[in-house]
PDB file of C-alpha atoms in Angstrom:
ATOM      1  CA  MET B   1      13.990  20.422 -15.370  1.00 73.00           C
ATOM      2  CA  PRO B   2      14.319  21.149 -10.840  1.00 77.00           C
ATOM      3  CA  PHE B   3      14.813  18.038  -9.832  1.00 82.00           C
ATOM      4  CA  LEU B   4      18.655  17.821 -11.651  1.00 87.00           C
ATOM      5  CA  ALA B   5      19.469  21.792 -10.908  1.00 85.00           C
ATOM      6  CA  GLY B   6      22.844  20.649  -9.098  1.00 86.00           C
ATOM      7  CA  TYR B   7      23.637  18.182 -11.561  1.00 90.00           C
ATOM      8  CA  PRO B   8      26.158  18.445 -14.910  1.00 93.00           C
ATOM      9  CA  ALA B   9      24.720  20.321 -17.865  1.00 93.00           C
ATOM     10  CA  GLY B  10      25.917  17.225 -20.107  1.00 94.00           C
ATOM     11  CA  LEU B  11      23.922  14.892 -17.797  1.00 94.00           C
ATOM     12  CA  GLN B  12      20.625  17.453 -17.986  1.00 92.00           C
ATOM     13  CA  ALA B  13      21.340  17.231 -21.820  1.00 95.00           C
ATOM     14  CA  GLN B  14      21.576  13.381 -21.819  1.00 94.00           C
ATOM     15  CA  VAL B  15      17.914  13.288 -19.259  1.00 93.00           C
ATOM     16  CA  ARG B  16      16.600  15.666 -21.693  1.00 93.00           C
ATOM     17  CA  GLU B  17      17.407  13.095 -24.813  1.00 95.00           C
ATOM     18  CA  LEU B  18      15.604  10.471 -22.859  1.00 94.00           C
ATOM     19  CA  LEU B  19      12.751  12.696 -22.172  1.00 91.00           C
ATOM     20  CA  ALA B  20      11.830  13.697 -25.900  1.00 91.00           C
ATOM     21  CA  THR B  21      12.651  10.023 -26.926  1.00 94.00           C
ATOM     22  CA  GLY B  22      10.255   8.903 -24.596  1.00 90.00           C
ATOM     23  CA  ARG B  23      12.900   5.915 -23.321  1.00 94.00           C
ATOM     24  CA  LEU B  24      13.191   7.634 -20.051  1.00 94.00           C
ATOM     25  CA  ALA B  25      10.327   5.250 -18.210  1.00 93.00           C
ATOM     26  CA  GLU B  26      11.656   2.463 -20.092  1.00 95.00           C
ATOM     27  CA  TYR B  27      15.293   3.335 -18.794  1.00 95.00           C
ATOM     28  CA  LEU B  28      13.610   3.514 -15.117  1.00 95.00           C
ATOM     29  CA  ALA B  29      11.124   0.175 -15.622  1.00 94.00           C
ATOM     30  CA  ARG B  30      15.089  -2.038 -16.606  1.00 96.00           C
ATOM     31  CA  ARG B  31      16.945  -0.463 -13.703  1.00 95.00           C
ATOM     32  CA  HIS B  32      14.423  -0.799 -11.247  1.00 95.00           C
ATOM     33  CA  PRO B  33      11.512  -3.601 -12.098  1.00 94.00           C
ATOM     34  CA  GLU B  34      10.102  -4.964  -8.637  1.00 93.00           C
ATOM     35  CA  PRO B  35       7.559  -3.043  -6.737  1.00 93.00           C
ATOM     36  CA  HIS B  36       7.446  -2.574  -2.910  1.00 95.00           C
ATOM     37  CA  ALA B  37       4.918  -4.032  -0.975  1.00 94.00           C
ATOM     38  CA  VAL B  38       4.531  -0.702   1.347  1.00 96.00           C
ATOM     39  CA  ARG B  39       0.768   0.163   0.920  1.00 94.00           C
ATOM     40  CA  THR B  40      -0.456   1.296   4.397  1.00 95.00           C
ATOM     41  CA  SER B  41       1.105   3.578   6.782  1.00 95.00           C
ATOM     42  CA  ALA B  42       1.485   0.797   9.011  1.00 96.00           C
ATOM     43  CA  GLN B  43       3.760  -1.437   6.918  1.00 97.00           C
ATOM     44  CA  LEU B  44       6.010   1.957   6.010  1.00 97.00           C
ATOM     45  CA  TYR B  45       6.368   2.488  10.395  1.00 96.00           C
ATOM     46  CA  ALA B  46       7.162  -1.558  10.546  1.00 97.00           C
ATOM     47  CA  HIS B  47       9.174  -1.218   7.420  1.00 96.00           C
ATOM     48  CA  VAL B  48      10.863   1.854   8.911  1.00 96.00           C
ATOM     49  CA  GLN B  49      11.527   0.782  12.257  1.00 96.00           C
ATOM     50  CA  ALA B  50      12.936  -2.741  11.032  1.00 96.00           C
ATOM     51  CA  LEU B  51      15.778  -0.214   8.932  1.00 96.00           C
ATOM     52  CA  LYS B  52      16.008   1.783  11.493  1.00 96.00           C
ATOM     53  CA  GLN B  53      17.415  -1.199  14.154  1.00 96.00           C
ATOM     54  CA  ARG B  54      19.373  -2.730  12.320  1.00 95.00           C
ATOM     55  CA  HIS B  55      21.306   0.414  11.368  1.00 95.00           C
ATOM     56  CA  LEU B  56      20.309   3.043  13.633  1.00 94.00           C
ATOM     57  CA  ARG B  57      19.677   1.283  17.145  1.00 92.00           C
ATOM     58  CA  ARG B  58      21.037   4.300  19.412  1.00 91.00           C
ATOM     59  CA  ALA B  59      18.891   6.622  17.791  1.00 90.00           C
ATOM     60  CA  PRO B  60      15.678   8.266  19.529  1.00 88.00           C
ATOM     61  CA  PRO B  61      12.470   6.710  19.108  1.00 89.00           C
ATOM     62  CA  LEU B  62      10.210   7.499  16.120  1.00 92.00           C
ATOM     63  CA  GLY B  63       6.700   8.624  16.986  1.00 89.00           C
ATOM     64  CA  LYS B  64       4.657   8.213  13.772  1.00 92.00           C
ATOM     65  CA  VAL B  65       5.975   7.366  10.132  1.00 94.00           C
ATOM     66  CA  GLU B  66       3.125   8.014   7.507  1.00 94.00           C
ATOM     67  CA  TYR B  67       2.687   8.245   4.124  1.00 93.00           C
ATOM     68  CA  ASP B  68       1.373  11.905   3.550  1.00 89.00           C
ATOM     69  CA  SER B  69      -0.375  12.796   0.616  1.00 86.00           C
ATOM     70  CA  ARG B  70       0.324  16.743   1.716  1.00 82.00           C
ATOM     71  CA  LEU B  71       3.803  16.714   0.724  1.00 75.00           C
ATOM     72  CA  LEU B  72       4.274  18.364  -2.334  1.00 65.00           C
ATOM     73  CA  LEU B  73       6.633  17.848  -5.238  1.00 60.00           C
ATOM     74  CA  ASP B  74       6.605  21.063  -6.041  1.00 54.00           C
ATOM     75  CA  GLN B  75       7.955  22.187  -3.081  1.00 55.00           C
ATOM     76  CA  ARG B  76      10.920  19.294  -3.393  1.00 60.00           C
ATOM     77  CA  ALA B  77       9.360  17.809   0.241  1.00 65.00           C
ATOM     78  CA  LEU B  78       9.553  14.146  -0.381  1.00 75.00           C
ATOM     79  CA  GLY B  79      10.121  13.566   3.352  1.00 74.00           C
ATOM     80  CA  THR B  80      10.252  15.137   6.621  1.00 77.00           C
ATOM     81  CA  LEU B  81      11.273  14.174   9.668  1.00 76.00           C
ATOM     82  CA  SER B  82      10.179  16.512  12.005  1.00 74.00           C
ATOM     83  CA  THR B  83       9.946  17.134  15.859  1.00 76.00           C
ATOM     84  CA  VAL B  84       6.448  17.523  17.526  1.00 77.00           C
ATOM     85  CA  SER B  85       6.768  18.485  20.986  1.00 77.00           C
ATOM     86  CA  ARG B  86       3.879  17.836  23.077  1.00 77.00           C
ATOM     87  CA  VAL B  87       2.846  19.140  26.756  1.00 82.00           C
ATOM     88  CA  GLN B  88       2.945  15.775  29.469  1.00 79.00           C
ATOM     89  CA  GLY B  89       1.808  16.780  32.756  1.00 84.00           C
ATOM     90  CA  ALA B  90       4.348  19.470  33.973  1.00 84.00           C
ATOM     91  CA  ARG B  91       7.118  18.118  31.312  1.00 85.00           C
ATOM     92  CA  LEU B  92       7.528  18.475  27.868  1.00 82.00           C
ATOM     93  CA  GLN B  93       7.687  15.683  25.604  1.00 78.00           C
ATOM     94  CA  ALA B  94       9.525  15.915  21.834  1.00 81.00           C
ATOM     95  CA  LYS B  95       8.315  13.177  19.752  1.00 84.00           C
ATOM     96  CA  ARG B  96       9.950  12.626  15.954  1.00 87.00           C
ATOM     97  CA  GLU B  97       7.967  11.658  13.113  1.00 91.00           C
ATOM     98  CA  ILE B  98       8.350  10.586   9.737  1.00 93.00           C
ATOM     99  CA  ARG B  99       6.523  11.871   6.622  1.00 93.00           C
ATOM    100  CA  ILE B 100       6.853  10.573   3.185  1.00 93.00           C
ATOM    101  CA  ALA B 101       5.215  11.663  -0.105  1.00 91.00           C
ATOM    102  CA  ALA B 102       2.241   9.415  -0.966  1.00 90.00           C
ATOM    103  CA  VAL B 103       3.859   9.171  -4.277  1.00 89.00           C
ATOM    104  CA  PHE B 104       6.177   6.646  -2.893  1.00 92.00           C
ATOM    105  CA  LYS B 105       3.332   4.086  -2.629  1.00 93.00           C
ATOM    106  CA  ASP B 106       3.714   3.313  -6.836  1.00 91.00           C
ATOM    107  CA  ALA B 107       7.324   4.162  -6.230  1.00 92.00           C
ATOM    108  CA  PRO B 108       9.536   0.998  -7.200  1.00 96.00           C
ATOM    109  CA  ALA B 109      11.126  -0.645  -3.795  1.00 96.00           C
ATOM    110  CA  ALA B 110      14.376   1.302  -4.632  1.00 96.00           C
ATOM    111  CA  MET B 111      13.588   4.468  -4.411  1.00 96.00           C
ATOM    112  CA  LEU B 112      10.769   3.584  -1.208  1.00 96.00           C
ATOM    113  CA  GLN B 113      14.060   2.435   0.341  1.00 97.00           C
ATOM    114  CA  MET B 114      16.224   5.246  -0.899  1.00 96.00           C
ATOM    115  CA  ILE B 115      13.698   7.835   1.301  1.00 95.00           C
ATOM    116  CA  VAL B 116      13.296   5.997   3.713  1.00 96.00           C
ATOM    117  CA  VAL B 117      17.710   5.890   4.425  1.00 97.00           C
ATOM    118  CA  HIS B 118      17.582   9.417   3.899  1.00 95.00           C
ATOM    119  CA  GLU B 119      14.910  10.469   6.574  1.00 94.00           C
ATOM    120  CA  LEU B 120      16.247   7.974   9.306  1.00 96.00           C
ATOM    121  CA  ALA B 121      19.843   9.230   8.488  1.00 95.00           C
ATOM    122  CA  HIS B 122      18.225  13.088   9.457  1.00 93.00           C
ATOM    123  CA  LEU B 123      18.169  11.010  12.912  1.00 93.00           C
ATOM    124  CA  LYS B 124      21.946  11.588  13.307  1.00 93.00           C
ATOM    125  CA  GLU B 125      22.813  14.033  11.081  1.00 93.00           C
ATOM    126  CA  ARG B 126      20.868  17.328  10.399  1.00 91.00           C
ATOM    127  CA  GLU B 127      22.783  18.728   7.494  1.00 93.00           C
ATOM    128  CA  HIS B 128      23.247  17.152   3.928  1.00 93.00           C
ATOM    129  CA  ASP B 129      26.720  17.172   4.883  1.00 95.00           C
ATOM    130  CA  LYS B 130      29.399  14.467   3.730  1.00 97.00           C
ATOM    131  CA  ALA B 131      29.101  12.598   6.901  1.00 97.00           C
ATOM    132  CA  PHE B 132      24.768  12.412   5.931  1.00 96.00           C
ATOM    133  CA  TYR B 133      25.518  11.097   2.671  1.00 97.00           C
ATOM    134  CA  ALA B 134      27.921   8.558   3.825  1.00 97.00           C
ATOM    135  CA  LEU B 135      25.758   7.675   6.757  1.00 97.00           C
ATOM    136  CA  CYS B 136      23.194   6.808   3.675  1.00 97.00           C
ATOM    137  CA  GLU B 137      25.774   4.747   1.805  1.00 98.00           C
ATOM    138  CA  THR B 138      26.153   2.914   4.693  1.00 97.00           C
ATOM    139  CA  MET B 139      22.585   1.959   5.257  1.00 97.00           C
ATOM    140  CA  LEU B 140      21.752   1.783   1.604  1.00 97.00           C
ATOM    141  CA  PRO B 141      25.250   0.495  -0.821  1.00 97.00           C
ATOM    142  CA  GLY B 142      24.505   2.593  -3.811  1.00 97.00           C
ATOM    143  CA  TYR B 143      22.535   5.430  -2.496  1.00 97.00           C
ATOM    144  CA  ALA B 144      23.727   8.021  -4.665  1.00 96.00           C
ATOM    145  CA  GLN B 145      22.820   6.180  -7.857  1.00 97.00           C
ATOM    146  CA  ILE B 146      19.395   5.492  -6.808  1.00 97.00           C
ATOM    147  CA  GLU B 147      18.629   8.824  -5.656  1.00 95.00           C
ATOM    148  CA  PHE B 148      19.743  10.125  -8.939  1.00 95.00           C
ATOM    149  CA  ASP B 149      17.041   7.614 -10.286  1.00 96.00           C
ATOM    150  CA  THR B 150      14.518   8.597  -7.516  1.00 93.00           C
ATOM    151  CA  ARG B 151      14.580  12.307  -9.386  1.00 91.00           C
ATOM    152  CA  LEU B 152      14.114  10.802 -12.733  1.00 94.00           C
ATOM    153  CA  HIS B 153      11.256   9.258 -11.540  1.00 93.00           C
ATOM    154  CA  LEU B 154      10.073  12.240 -10.323  1.00 90.00           C
ATOM    155  CA  LEU B 155      10.838  14.195 -13.642  1.00 90.00           C
ATOM    156  CA  LEU B 156       9.017  11.524 -15.521  1.00 91.00           C
ATOM    157  CA  ARG B 157       5.901  12.036 -13.029  1.00 88.00           C
ATOM    158  CA  GLN B 158       5.917  15.089 -13.205  1.00 86.00           C
ATOM    159  CA  GLN B 159       6.137  15.505 -17.392  1.00 88.00           C
ATOM    160  CA  GLN B 160       3.563  12.968 -17.231  1.00 86.00           C
ATOM    161  CA  ALA B 161       1.218  14.931 -15.740  1.00 83.00           C
ATOM    162  CA  GLU B 162       1.264  18.110 -17.416  1.00 84.00           C
ATOM    163  CA  ALA B 163       0.763  16.096 -20.635  1.00 81.00           C
ATOM    164  CA  ALA B 164      -2.327  14.944 -18.933  1.00 83.00           C
ATOM    165  CA  ARG B 165      -3.295  18.143 -17.739  1.00 85.00           C
ATOM    166  CA  ARG B 166      -2.284  19.938 -21.303  1.00 83.00           C
ATOM    167  CA  THR B 167      -4.486  16.810 -23.507  1.00 77.00           C
ATOM    168  CA  PRO B 168      -8.559  17.474 -23.117  1.00 69.00           C
ATOM    169  CA  ALA B 169     -10.669  14.872 -21.958  1.00 60.00           C
ATOM    170  CA  ALA B 170     -12.548  12.751 -23.857  1.00 55.00           C
ATOM    171  CA  GLY B 171     -16.497  13.952 -23.260  1.00 52.00           C
ATOM    172  CA  PRO B 172     -19.671  12.087 -24.194  1.00 60.00           C
ATOM    173  CA  ALA B 173     -20.142  12.342 -27.927  1.00 53.00           C
TER     174      ALA B 173
END
C-alpha cells in the first residue's frame, strides 16, 4: 500500500480489512458525502485565489492554476507548485503555477480543499516540516485526517482500476 507507507502497521491492517471486505467506499462516502462544483481550470483558479486571499495575502501571486491530467498517481504527484521563468525584455520574470491532478475533479469537496491548501502552503513553506503542516492545519482545520482520507480514496481508486484491468470486457456475442 504505497499511499500508506508512513503509517503504523496496525492502521494499515485496518485499511487492508476495509479493502478486503469492500467497506472502504462506504466509509469514505459516509465521511465525505458532499461533492464539489469546481469542474474547470477557470473555476479552480477562482477557488484557489479565494483561499489564497483569505489565508496568504502577502504570498507571491499565482500565474496559473489548472487541473492536469498528466500528473500520475503512480509517481505520487497529486499537485505541484512550480516556478516558471520567462524572458520579459531584458529581465527574467518568474511566475508561480499550481497544477492539481485531474482525479480531484471527481473527489469529494474536502479532498480537493486539502490538496489546494497543501499546494498553497508551499508558497510560504517549501519543505514538509512542522511549520508546513501547522500552516496547513491553520488553513484547513482537520487537515491531517482529510489527508489520510484522501490517501484512502486514492488507494480505493487504484484498487478499482486494477480490478477493472483484471476483469475482461464483455465483447459482442
